[in-house]
């Protein structure tokens, strides 16, 4: 059969985000896939070199629109480490709760994308509706639906408002009450398992060789989670588990998403119970004239896609000298995706891509 | 464990400079030629996870610094593998005719990182199979992430120069 | 439906039909796309306003340009826009399309979208809320009613200038001009000769992309 070149994206219904893959296909089978990123390249790291440390907080969250909160967190961690700022204990808990809430929102968005792509419109609508309820919480807390800029060096911008935790628990309960519905309609549905089992297998060796993290590595049975391996915020203060699966396919990865979401909700409840009283931020020097001692650091946190790292260099000036984000989608979307697509059907491109949780702006930055 | 790794590194390779990074990372400076052997050595030591390859343009010193951040996959909780440190491997590349050996043979994930550095800093990686543009669509005279590339000037020269379309003739 | 609306339907049926069936092309050009899924799903339900997402630009008449436009995306945007049949409406979503927003000094994002393709309206903010999309849509209705949403006519009229601007940033474009590039005085009659303005079907490879 004749070999054809097929452009998949950027304007394509099966493509989530502004991303493009060039597929070499024979009939319906993919022989070779070439990822073609760069549609969203804004040169963030260059722009950040031209802005002061504090001015970069509105910038970083825009790198990954699906979960801006982890971006804020990793940048704040880097700045705190270089400047030697301590974070009060309560702020650590507030940060953890906030990040787990963001993880739930991000996973619901991922579930929307995945269900939508498989044609489960009802589930997709539910997921998006439930994500909106989470966004309402964020809006109450920070004033913004999508970009929050809540985490600052030295803590968080403000404490939880009066009664916020109760409302949060109520919302999470109402979402959690729908888990049986999700399970019966989607996760235990034969259509889902038929479409996803054995699709997009990334073995442990491949995942390790290509820097896979997050669901990509946990679907191979490895309990690798930065929150456990290199704990930050308040993740070592409460008990929780890392969820893994063994089959390394799209089915396993989406199940991990579901399990993680439930785990996050439980973790939020535990964190609320264990949260101490106190201040939520330590004062930092005048941010407009803030100089950070020269040095370099690499900090990392676990975003909902995998390891999110930041390599930050300061030359002692008012602005960062070099900022480099290690984003999980970078390895998932370029090397692993190119590998996983070979031999798959055209219809499964979106399936594999979304189950790997590839978000284009993270790759391009 | 850690001290033995640094001593073994020192014993095996010439020109290795050990330092302590800002934090709990082992900082290692090596000459450019030793990048691939040292990475291979570290991989055999259990550093199977290349987190990032970064590049810093130290324009005052007239050189680029390539930074390899190495870690390892572990299932251990809190504290990792008996105090085994992550490694920060550094090498310098002169700014003129910048070129470095590719690390793809050791870590497959090096491929897009090196491609990106080639595009944004103009460092050539010897032996890299596809140094094609990754992110950019235009040609830039100076690779845009170099410190001497003035992005504001570029915007003024290119995008601001485009005239608005006359709506009413 | 009040009497006034009924008279409108009888007098200008095409206009009313365009107004209430805005098919937005499914193209995530920037981070503004994050607010589009909530808008088209149950919580906000854009279908109340006749807005639905459409897979292919050839079936679409509303182009929401969601956020910053990088140089590489601009190429895709122009190709998508030129494939849409007339009448077509463009809405710039978010501050970045107006003046570059946060990325005003980025070497890879064009700052003003309306230098390259005509824009009928903007939604300011970063990120605009779903309500802002509805306000934009209802405002677009008014513009359509008053024949003021004439971006596609302006594109045809000033095609030479637009094309020149596009080529200034993108280099020589690899597809043929959609319209004669010299400025001609016939401004086009809008809906009536929409078929004549369908893009030339020389873009075979683009069709593959949509397969």
XYZ file of C-alpha atoms in Angstrom:
745
model
C 0.000 0.000 0.000
C 1.169 3.498 -0.722
C 2.794 5.447 2.081
C 1.213 8.822 2.699
C 2.121 11.789 4.784
C -0.692 13.056 6.948
C -0.674 16.340 8.792
C -2.455 15.928 12.090
C -3.166 19.367 13.468
C -2.853 22.145 14.456
C -6.414 22.713 13.259
C -7.894 19.294 13.858
C -10.757 17.996 15.938
C -8.692 15.164 17.346
C -6.013 17.534 18.525
C -6.211 19.129 21.914
C -4.103 22.229 21.906
C -2.121 23.919 19.242
C 0.195 21.119 18.308
C 0.913 19.230 15.179
C 2.110 15.753 14.338
C 3.225 14.653 10.913
C 2.265 11.047 10.426
C 3.594 8.697 7.794
C 0.764 6.264 7.283
C 0.179 3.165 5.273
C -3.544 2.669 5.107
C -4.662 3.235 8.657
C -1.414 2.254 10.308
C 1.179 4.763 11.441
C 4.710 4.021 10.306
C 6.387 7.071 11.668
C 5.316 10.088 13.687
C 7.120 13.392 13.859
C 5.992 15.824 16.499
C 6.003 19.391 15.308
C 5.734 21.755 18.261
C 6.381 25.468 18.414
C 2.962 26.905 17.625
C 2.793 28.337 21.112
C 6.398 29.364 21.575
C 6.562 32.748 23.251
C 10.097 32.578 24.546
C 9.019 32.753 28.168
C 12.428 32.010 29.517
C 13.882 34.890 27.558
C 11.088 37.244 28.594
C 11.565 36.326 32.226
C 15.197 37.360 32.040
C 13.953 40.868 31.318
C 11.544 41.159 34.224
C 12.121 41.454 37.946
C 11.754 38.456 40.215
C 8.318 39.444 41.407
C 7.038 40.498 37.996
C 7.649 36.994 36.781
C 4.863 35.544 38.890
C 2.155 36.638 36.470
C 4.326 35.278 33.677
C 5.025 31.764 34.944
C 1.434 30.793 35.480
C 0.719 31.429 31.821
C 3.161 28.786 30.661
C 0.731 25.990 31.276
C -2.821 27.189 31.111
C -4.351 23.941 32.319
C -2.594 24.004 35.654
C -1.007 27.373 36.306
C -0.761 26.700 40.015
C 2.058 24.216 39.861
C 3.990 26.647 37.699
C 3.651 29.299 40.397
C 4.672 26.773 42.988
C 7.833 25.647 41.271
C 8.949 29.188 40.583
C 8.223 30.226 44.150
C 10.199 27.227 45.373
C 13.147 28.230 43.220
C 13.093 31.843 44.373
C 12.730 30.839 48.004
C 15.626 28.453 47.746
C 17.938 31.002 46.153
C 16.924 33.808 48.476
C 16.773 31.623 51.556
C 13.222 32.462 52.517
C 11.364 30.296 54.965
C 7.717 29.488 54.488
C 5.445 29.353 57.557
C 3.951 26.008 58.392
C 0.374 27.021 57.748
C 1.324 28.334 54.333
C 2.803 24.939 53.499
C -0.554 23.355 54.212
C -2.456 26.039 52.345
C -0.176 25.491 49.376
C -0.682 21.759 49.448
C -4.443 22.084 49.608
C -4.398 24.620 46.824
C -2.174 22.453 44.632
C -4.268 19.362 45.203
C -7.375 21.331 44.304
C -5.583 22.391 41.136
C -4.706 18.774 40.452
C -8.361 17.789 40.706
C -9.277 20.581 38.294
C -6.559 19.624 35.890
C -7.466 15.947 35.969
C -11.103 16.800 35.338
C -9.980 18.819 32.339
C -7.937 15.852 31.177
C -10.922 13.602 31.676
C -13.031 15.996 29.622
C -10.529 15.892 26.812
C -10.190 12.141 26.924
C -13.897 11.377 27.174
C -14.686 13.918 24.493
C -12.156 12.328 22.197
C -13.609 8.860 22.743
C -17.105 10.180 22.120
C -18.388 9.994 25.696
C -20.038 13.364 25.516
C -22.060 12.939 28.692
C -19.011 12.175 30.783
C -17.136 15.013 29.129
C -19.901 17.422 30.071
C -19.954 16.187 33.630
C -16.212 16.524 33.973
C -16.211 20.043 32.631
C -19.088 21.004 34.888
C -17.329 19.616 37.918
C -14.135 21.390 36.961
C -16.115 24.590 36.869
C -17.209 24.004 40.446
C -13.536 23.739 41.369
C -12.843 26.949 39.468
C -15.549 28.637 41.526
C -13.573 27.756 44.632
C -10.467 29.237 43.089
C -12.375 32.326 42.157
C -13.529 32.793 45.700
C -10.036 32.273 47.025
C -8.008 34.274 44.539
C -10.316 36.318 42.361
C -9.424 34.611 39.123
C -10.951 31.637 37.378
C -7.954 30.463 35.421
C -4.867 32.375 36.484
C -4.632 32.790 40.208
C -1.173 34.098 41.135
C -1.842 32.959 44.659
C 1.526 31.558 45.665
C 4.176 34.125 46.453
C 7.701 33.752 47.708
C 7.415 33.368 51.431
C 3.954 31.876 51.476
C 0.635 32.591 49.867
C -1.142 35.821 49.100
C -3.892 35.508 51.693
C -5.338 33.038 54.098
C -8.474 31.052 53.371
C -11.533 33.247 53.829
C -14.023 32.537 56.577
C -15.858 29.308 55.915
C -13.899 28.541 52.768
C -12.784 25.105 53.879
C -16.384 24.109 54.604
C -17.492 25.189 51.177
C -14.530 23.410 49.646
C -15.358 20.192 51.475
C -18.975 20.509 50.406
C -18.053 20.992 46.760
C -15.595 18.123 46.811
C -18.221 15.891 48.416
C -20.709 16.760 45.735
C -18.148 15.945 43.040
C -17.112 12.796 44.878
C -20.724 11.744 45.062
C -20.670 11.429 41.286
C -17.778 8.968 41.228
C -20.151 5.958 41.028
C -21.809 7.606 38.040
C -18.456 8.184 36.380
C -17.487 4.603 37.080
C -20.612 3.045 35.683
C -20.785 5.301 32.640
C -17.149 5.541 31.768
C -14.459 3.761 33.726
C -16.203 0.392 33.906
C -17.690 0.777 30.459
C -16.646 -1.872 27.970
C -16.413 0.739 25.238
C -13.691 2.499 27.175
C -11.720 -0.637 27.937
C -12.034 -1.835 24.347
C -10.752 1.458 23.031
C -7.987 1.942 25.561
C -6.607 -1.455 26.570
C -3.317 -2.257 24.908
C -3.221 1.133 23.182
C -0.168 3.317 23.419
C 1.954 0.948 25.450
C 5.083 2.597 26.820
C 7.116 -0.005 28.631
C 9.063 0.799 31.740
C 12.391 0.629 29.910
C 11.169 3.047 27.264
C 9.639 5.386 29.801
C 12.833 5.440 31.838
C 15.038 5.961 28.813
C 12.911 8.845 27.600
C 12.434 10.642 30.869
C 8.814 9.730 31.444
C 7.234 10.843 34.704
C 3.754 11.089 36.125
C 1.140 8.701 34.776
C 3.476 7.517 32.059
C 5.833 5.984 34.600
C 3.247 5.070 37.229
C 1.297 3.093 34.641
C 4.317 0.792 34.431
C 4.069 -0.068 38.088
C 6.799 2.210 39.375
C 5.840 4.284 42.386
C 7.687 7.363 41.275
C 6.089 10.537 42.508
C 8.029 13.687 43.364
C 5.657 14.356 46.220
C 7.008 11.196 47.857
C 10.555 11.070 46.530
C 11.429 14.680 47.176
C 8.646 16.030 49.390
C 7.808 19.708 49.363
C 5.039 21.809 50.928
C 3.131 19.640 53.395
C 3.073 16.361 51.506
C 5.150 14.560 54.089
C 2.863 15.652 56.899
C -0.140 13.529 55.975
C -0.559 9.939 54.887
C -1.426 9.208 51.280
C -0.615 6.670 48.625
C 0.838 6.637 45.140
C -1.436 4.791 42.740
C 0.094 2.563 40.118
C -1.023 0.137 37.446
C 0.889 -2.507 35.602
C -0.220 -2.515 31.978
C 1.480 0.688 30.795
C -1.303 1.466 28.301
C -3.830 4.259 27.878
C -6.335 2.362 29.995
C -3.949 2.224 32.946
C -3.025 5.859 32.631
C -6.605 7.074 32.664
C -7.418 4.832 35.621
C -4.488 6.345 37.457
C -5.937 9.762 36.747
C -9.176 8.686 38.359
C -7.470 7.146 41.381
C -5.244 10.159 41.838
C -8.193 12.491 41.785
C -9.876 10.555 44.571
C -6.596 10.379 46.476
C -6.179 14.144 46.117
C -9.611 14.762 47.563
C -8.871 12.527 50.529
C -5.550 14.267 50.945
C -7.263 17.662 51.010
C -9.549 16.441 53.795
C -6.555 15.168 55.774
C -4.636 18.382 55.194
C -7.555 20.487 56.379
C -7.740 18.438 59.561
C -4.016 18.703 60.196
C -3.656 22.371 59.278
C -2.082 24.453 62.045
C -2.963 28.029 62.871
C -0.581 30.865 62.179
C 0.716 33.246 59.565
C 0.498 32.405 55.873
C 3.400 34.465 54.640
C 6.760 35.769 55.696
C 7.572 39.270 54.625
C 10.003 39.580 51.761
C 12.197 42.621 51.032
C 10.790 45.398 48.861
C 9.955 43.398 45.744
C 10.674 46.303 43.409
C 14.321 46.456 44.476
C 14.713 42.858 45.395
C 18.109 41.356 44.671
C 18.671 37.661 45.076
C 22.165 36.332 45.860
C 24.015 34.704 43.010
C 23.549 30.994 42.728
C 21.804 28.258 40.887
C 19.256 25.695 41.840
C 17.017 22.991 40.498
C 13.683 22.523 42.191
C 10.866 20.232 41.254
C 7.296 19.448 42.079
C 4.743 16.952 40.866
C 2.264 18.543 38.545
C -0.708 16.560 37.359
C 1.331 15.457 34.332
C 4.571 14.488 35.968
C 7.721 16.079 37.202
C 7.790 19.808 36.762
C 11.247 21.192 37.349
C 12.891 24.571 37.265
C 16.535 25.343 36.773
C 17.055 28.850 38.046
C 20.250 30.876 37.899
C 20.781 34.228 39.580
C 23.772 36.488 39.073
C 22.895 38.568 42.087
C 20.767 40.981 40.143
C 17.210 42.216 40.192
C 16.227 39.796 37.476
C 16.782 36.105 36.935
C 19.829 35.338 34.823
C 18.486 32.129 33.398
C 15.206 30.303 33.825
C 14.620 26.888 32.359
C 11.553 24.806 32.978
C 11.634 21.070 32.745
C 8.056 20.335 31.832
C 6.610 16.835 31.878
C 4.928 17.221 28.494
C 8.300 17.900 26.937
C 9.435 14.312 27.216
C 5.922 12.883 26.881
C 4.988 14.903 23.839
C 8.198 14.735 21.872
C 10.103 11.505 22.446
C 7.567 9.187 24.061
C 4.693 10.217 21.815
C 6.747 9.736 18.668
C 7.635 6.264 19.863
C 4.192 5.282 21.127
C 2.410 6.285 17.932
C 4.351 3.915 15.714
C 2.127 0.992 14.794
C -1.036 2.614 16.120
C -4.125 3.514 14.124
C -4.858 7.038 13.029
C -7.994 6.951 15.176
C -5.864 6.358 18.253
C -3.601 9.386 17.909
C -5.774 11.515 20.169
C -6.294 8.575 22.471
C -2.569 8.088 23.020
C -1.759 11.749 23.105
C -4.366 12.677 25.690
C -3.680 9.631 27.817
C -0.047 10.744 27.938
C -1.402 14.100 29.087
C 0.433 16.151 26.513
C -0.253 19.851 26.802
C 1.245 21.860 23.975
C 2.032 25.184 25.720
C 4.190 23.300 28.191
C 6.323 21.945 25.400
C 6.719 25.221 23.573
C 6.963 27.601 26.510
C 28.222 6.341 48.962
C 28.416 9.933 47.845
C 32.033 10.534 48.721
C 32.955 7.320 46.987
C 31.150 8.453 43.849
C 33.048 11.714 43.793
C 36.362 9.996 44.474
C 35.696 7.454 41.771
C 34.775 10.230 39.370
C 37.961 12.025 40.249
C 40.008 8.878 39.806
C 38.444 7.824 36.524
C 38.427 11.082 34.612
C 40.893 13.856 34.135
C 39.960 17.457 34.657
C 36.984 16.770 36.887
C 36.253 19.552 39.317
C 33.991 18.728 42.182
C 32.027 21.302 44.020
C 29.056 21.335 46.265
C 26.082 22.893 44.616
C 23.885 25.315 46.467
C 21.899 22.461 47.891
C 22.204 18.724 48.264
C 23.284 18.189 44.685
C 26.750 17.061 43.731
C 28.144 19.607 41.310
C 30.683 18.316 38.809
C 32.546 20.390 36.224
C 34.141 18.513 33.398
C 35.833 19.378 30.118
C 33.674 19.220 27.032
C 35.210 16.055 25.608
C 34.427 14.111 28.767
C 30.665 14.687 28.639
C 29.722 11.400 27.007
C 32.104 9.183 29.041
C 31.062 10.804 32.297
C 27.373 10.507 31.448
C 27.919 6.842 30.582
C 29.787 6.340 33.844
C 27.031 8.016 35.836
C 24.362 6.001 34.082
C 26.136 2.834 35.096
C 26.259 4.203 38.633
C 22.482 4.244 38.625
C 21.730 7.739 37.397
C 19.184 6.649 34.833
C 17.144 9.826 34.674
C 18.320 12.875 32.768
C 16.028 15.586 34.039
C 17.151 18.437 31.894
C 19.868 19.743 29.679
C 20.088 23.454 30.058
C 22.342 26.119 28.720
C 23.411 29.394 30.265
C 24.961 32.163 28.245
C 27.733 33.738 30.337
C 28.418 36.514 27.892
C 30.969 38.255 30.133
C 33.060 35.115 30.263
C 32.570 34.522 26.544
C 31.246 31.028 26.965
C 28.156 28.930 27.220
C 27.652 26.586 30.081
C 25.870 23.332 29.365
C 24.179 21.906 32.412
C 23.105 18.290 32.693
C 20.818 17.523 35.600
C 20.872 13.880 36.552
C 18.706 11.984 38.944
C 17.490 8.446 39.316
C 14.185 6.658 39.386
C 13.381 5.346 42.795
C 10.430 3.903 44.613
C 11.750 4.780 48.013
C 9.833 7.193 50.102
C 11.312 10.324 51.621
C 15.039 10.706 51.449
C 15.671 8.554 48.420
C 18.350 5.945 48.051
C 20.433 6.082 51.210
C 21.418 9.699 50.763
C 22.390 9.303 47.118
C 22.673 12.770 45.691
C 21.474 14.070 42.404
C 24.186 15.314 40.109
C 24.605 18.612 38.348
C 27.095 18.181 35.551
C 28.566 21.238 33.913
C 30.736 21.885 30.963
C 31.674 25.008 29.103
C 31.551 25.737 25.409
C 33.146 28.805 23.817
C 30.677 31.251 22.312
C 32.410 31.344 18.949
C 31.798 28.248 16.819
C 30.025 26.637 19.712
C 29.869 22.896 19.482
C 29.486 20.015 21.893
C 29.160 16.245 21.647
C 25.664 14.826 21.656
C 24.425 12.739 24.551
C 21.738 10.874 22.620
C 23.761 7.658 22.737
C 23.452 7.641 26.507
C 20.041 9.204 27.104
C 17.343 9.175 24.426
C 15.650 12.169 26.050
C 18.657 14.321 25.187
C 17.380 14.544 21.616
C 14.753 17.307 21.951
C 16.771 19.149 24.601
C 19.786 19.375 22.347
C 17.639 20.298 19.412
C 16.158 23.132 21.408
C 19.545 24.383 22.598
C 20.832 24.249 19.056
C 17.936 26.364 17.943
C 17.838 28.860 20.781
C 21.563 29.211 21.451
C 23.157 28.093 18.235
C 25.291 25.362 19.752
C 26.050 22.593 17.314
C 25.825 19.065 18.668
C 28.150 16.718 16.867
C 26.486 13.497 15.894
C 22.921 14.660 16.479
C 20.710 13.091 13.800
C 18.213 15.898 13.356
C 19.159 19.404 14.250
C 16.111 20.760 12.455
C 14.100 23.678 13.818
C 11.947 22.627 16.725
C 10.101 25.667 17.989
C 10.824 28.598 15.729
C 9.378 29.418 12.361
C 11.571 32.352 11.426
C 15.285 32.680 10.989
C 16.973 34.890 13.539
C 20.375 36.390 12.880
C 21.398 35.850 16.480
C 19.800 32.822 18.126
C 17.155 34.402 20.343
C 18.185 33.077 23.741
C 21.683 34.499 23.560
C 22.160 37.450 25.848
C 23.109 39.771 23.001
C 19.770 39.213 21.288
C 17.605 42.200 22.175
C 14.046 41.039 22.003
C 12.544 44.522 22.409
C 14.633 45.842 19.561
C 13.596 42.858 17.484
C 9.921 43.513 18.129
C 10.377 47.160 17.166
C 12.209 46.203 13.996
C 9.931 43.443 12.820
C 6.446 43.482 14.275
C 5.999 47.170 14.977
C 7.201 48.029 11.497
C 4.213 46.281 9.929
C 1.798 49.055 9.007
C -1.854 48.926 9.952
C -4.104 48.157 7.020
C -5.911 51.268 5.811
C -9.517 50.502 6.414
C -11.162 53.341 4.549
C -9.412 54.274 1.326
C -40.552 35.709 19.475
C -41.830 39.220 19.321
C -43.285 40.868 16.280
C -40.116 42.820 15.664
C -38.055 39.639 15.464
C -40.583 38.064 13.118
C -40.359 41.011 10.766
C -36.587 40.727 10.812
C -36.773 37.066 9.884
C -39.067 37.879 6.962
C -37.098 40.852 5.745
C -33.546 39.613 6.168
C -33.634 35.852 6.520
C -29.971 35.278 5.658
C -28.788 37.811 8.164
C -30.905 36.285 10.881
C -29.680 32.821 9.985
C -26.053 33.889 10.177
C -26.671 35.579 13.460
C -28.166 32.645 15.242
C -25.994 29.884 13.914
C -22.456 30.894 14.632
C -20.294 27.875 14.006
C -16.984 28.450 15.686
C -14.000 26.793 14.110
C -12.279 24.351 16.418
C -8.784 25.753 16.573
C -6.934 26.251 19.831
C -4.647 29.111 18.945
C -3.558 30.068 22.426
C -4.252 29.770 26.093
C -7.688 31.363 25.748
C -8.896 27.983 24.617
C -9.081 26.982 28.264
C -12.306 28.956 28.646
C -13.914 27.586 25.516
C -14.663 24.041 26.771
C -16.549 25.397 29.814
C -18.391 27.754 27.503
C -19.593 25.074 25.139
C -20.484 22.548 27.828
C -23.275 22.347 30.358
C -22.369 25.055 32.815
C -22.444 27.966 30.414
C -23.935 26.315 27.341
C -23.020 28.488 24.404
C -25.563 26.700 22.252
C -28.206 28.919 23.835
C -26.637 31.642 21.734
C -26.366 29.484 18.673
C -22.624 28.993 19.044
C -21.361 25.495 18.354
C -17.872 24.221 17.705
C -17.240 22.919 14.224
C -14.513 20.576 13.165
C -13.608 22.033 9.824
C -13.203 25.660 8.824
C -15.179 24.996 5.664
C -18.330 24.649 7.769
C -17.544 27.491 10.125
C -18.336 31.168 10.133
C -16.944 32.307 13.464
C -13.256 32.310 14.203
C -12.411 32.845 17.861
C -8.732 33.634 17.979
C -8.021 32.613 21.508
C -5.005 34.408 22.785
C -1.503 35.205 21.658
C -0.550 34.433 18.096
C 2.941 33.153 17.497
C 4.493 33.510 14.082
C 4.061 29.828 13.380
C 0.411 29.915 14.379
C -0.238 33.002 12.281
C 0.445 30.936 9.200
C -2.116 28.355 10.287
C -4.590 31.084 11.210
C -4.392 32.713 7.804
C -4.849 29.394 6.036
C -7.784 28.519 8.263
C -9.343 31.924 7.830
C -9.020 31.797 4.074
C -10.708 28.407 3.961
C -13.785 29.646 5.768
C -16.694 30.499 3.487
C -18.092 34.002 3.587
C -19.666 35.605 5.491
C -17.210 34.980 8.296
C -16.594 36.770 11.547
C -13.429 36.991 13.567
C -13.293 37.717 17.267
C -10.009 38.305 19.022
C -10.175 36.690 22.425
C -7.969 38.108 25.140
C -5.611 41.018 25.448
C -2.832 39.359 23.495
C -4.680 39.719 20.214
C -5.192 43.432 20.785
C -1.671 44.612 21.525
C 0.400 41.607 22.459
C -0.665 41.619 26.090
C 1.942 40.055 28.332
C 4.019 39.093 25.359
C 4.419 42.573 23.926
C 8.198 42.143 23.875
C 8.318 38.545 22.722
C 10.302 37.873 19.586
C 7.891 35.206 18.455
C 4.409 36.654 18.893
C 2.841 39.153 16.559
C 1.433 41.990 18.545
C -1.577 43.289 16.685
C -3.722 40.697 15.059
C -5.680 43.114 12.891
C -2.623 43.944 10.873
C -2.754 40.481 9.365
C -6.392 39.470 9.245
C -9.483 41.603 9.794
C -11.037 41.385 13.241
C -14.681 42.221 13.904
C -14.388 42.580 17.620
C -12.195 41.958 20.598
C -12.789 40.541 24.027
C -10.449 42.212 26.454
C -8.956 40.574 29.483
C -6.695 37.772 30.480
C -8.438 35.462 30.852
C -11.889 36.687 29.722
C -14.679 34.911 31.495
C -17.323 32.830 29.677
C -19.800 35.649 30.198
C -17.506 37.874 28.197
C -17.791 35.468 25.288
C -21.571 35.764 25.448
C -21.407 39.521 25.558
C -19.153 39.389 22.540
C -21.560 37.094 20.735
C -24.579 39.249 21.444
C -22.602 42.286 20.398
C -21.641 40.504 17.236
C -25.357 39.981 16.547
C -25.869 43.710 16.686
C -22.946 44.261 14.357
C -24.303 41.697 11.910
C -27.713 43.358 12.063
C -26.198 46.708 11.230
C -23.905 45.300 8.548
C -20.941 46.401 10.596
C -19.355 42.982 10.975
C -17.764 43.417 7.598
C -14.310 42.001 8.243
C -14.534 39.588 5.344
C -15.480 42.409 3.006
C -12.562 44.471 4.212
C -10.307 41.485 3.732
C -11.392 41.226 0.162
C -11.145 44.938 -0.434
C -7.709 45.373 1.142
C -6.389 41.964 0.322
C -3.234 43.395 -1.219
C -2.337 45.235 1.952
C -3.149 42.279 4.184
C -1.154 39.922 2.045
C 1.794 42.323 2.042
C 1.692 42.493 5.838
C 1.501 38.742 6.111
C 4.476 38.334 3.840
C 6.432 40.896 5.827
C 6.340 38.614 8.821
C 6.045 35.156 7.342
C 8.212 35.543 4.280
C 6.839 34.521 0.932
C 3.637 32.550 1.417
C 3.507 29.153 -0.214
C -0.135 29.360 -1.236
C -1.569 31.484 -4.042
C -3.413 34.713 -3.285
C -7.054 34.254 -2.435
C -8.140 37.375 -4.263
C -6.423 39.552 -6.854
C -3.870 41.480 -4.856
C -4.391 44.819 -6.564
C -6.968 46.902 -4.808
C -10.210 46.767 -6.720
C -13.195 48.957 -6.190
C -15.888 46.292 -6.131
C -16.379 45.832 -2.427
C -18.439 42.683 -2.822
C -22.070 42.250 -2.015
C -21.736 40.189 1.108
C -23.920 37.126 1.270
C -25.131 37.156 -2.297
C -21.830 36.232 -3.907
C -20.512 34.186 -1.046
C -19.981 31.202 -3.286
C -17.774 33.189 -5.614
C -15.512 33.988 -2.740
C -14.896 30.434 -1.628
C -11.167 29.905 -1.440
C -9.532 28.388 -4.451
C -9.322 24.655 -4.128
C -5.654 24.465 -4.850
C -4.760 23.662 -1.299
C -4.778 19.926 -1.633
C -2.388 19.312 1.176
C -4.549 21.308 3.519
C -7.402 18.993 2.695
C -5.287 16.062 3.735
C -4.803 17.748 7.018
C -8.512 17.817 7.539
C -9.064 14.228 6.513
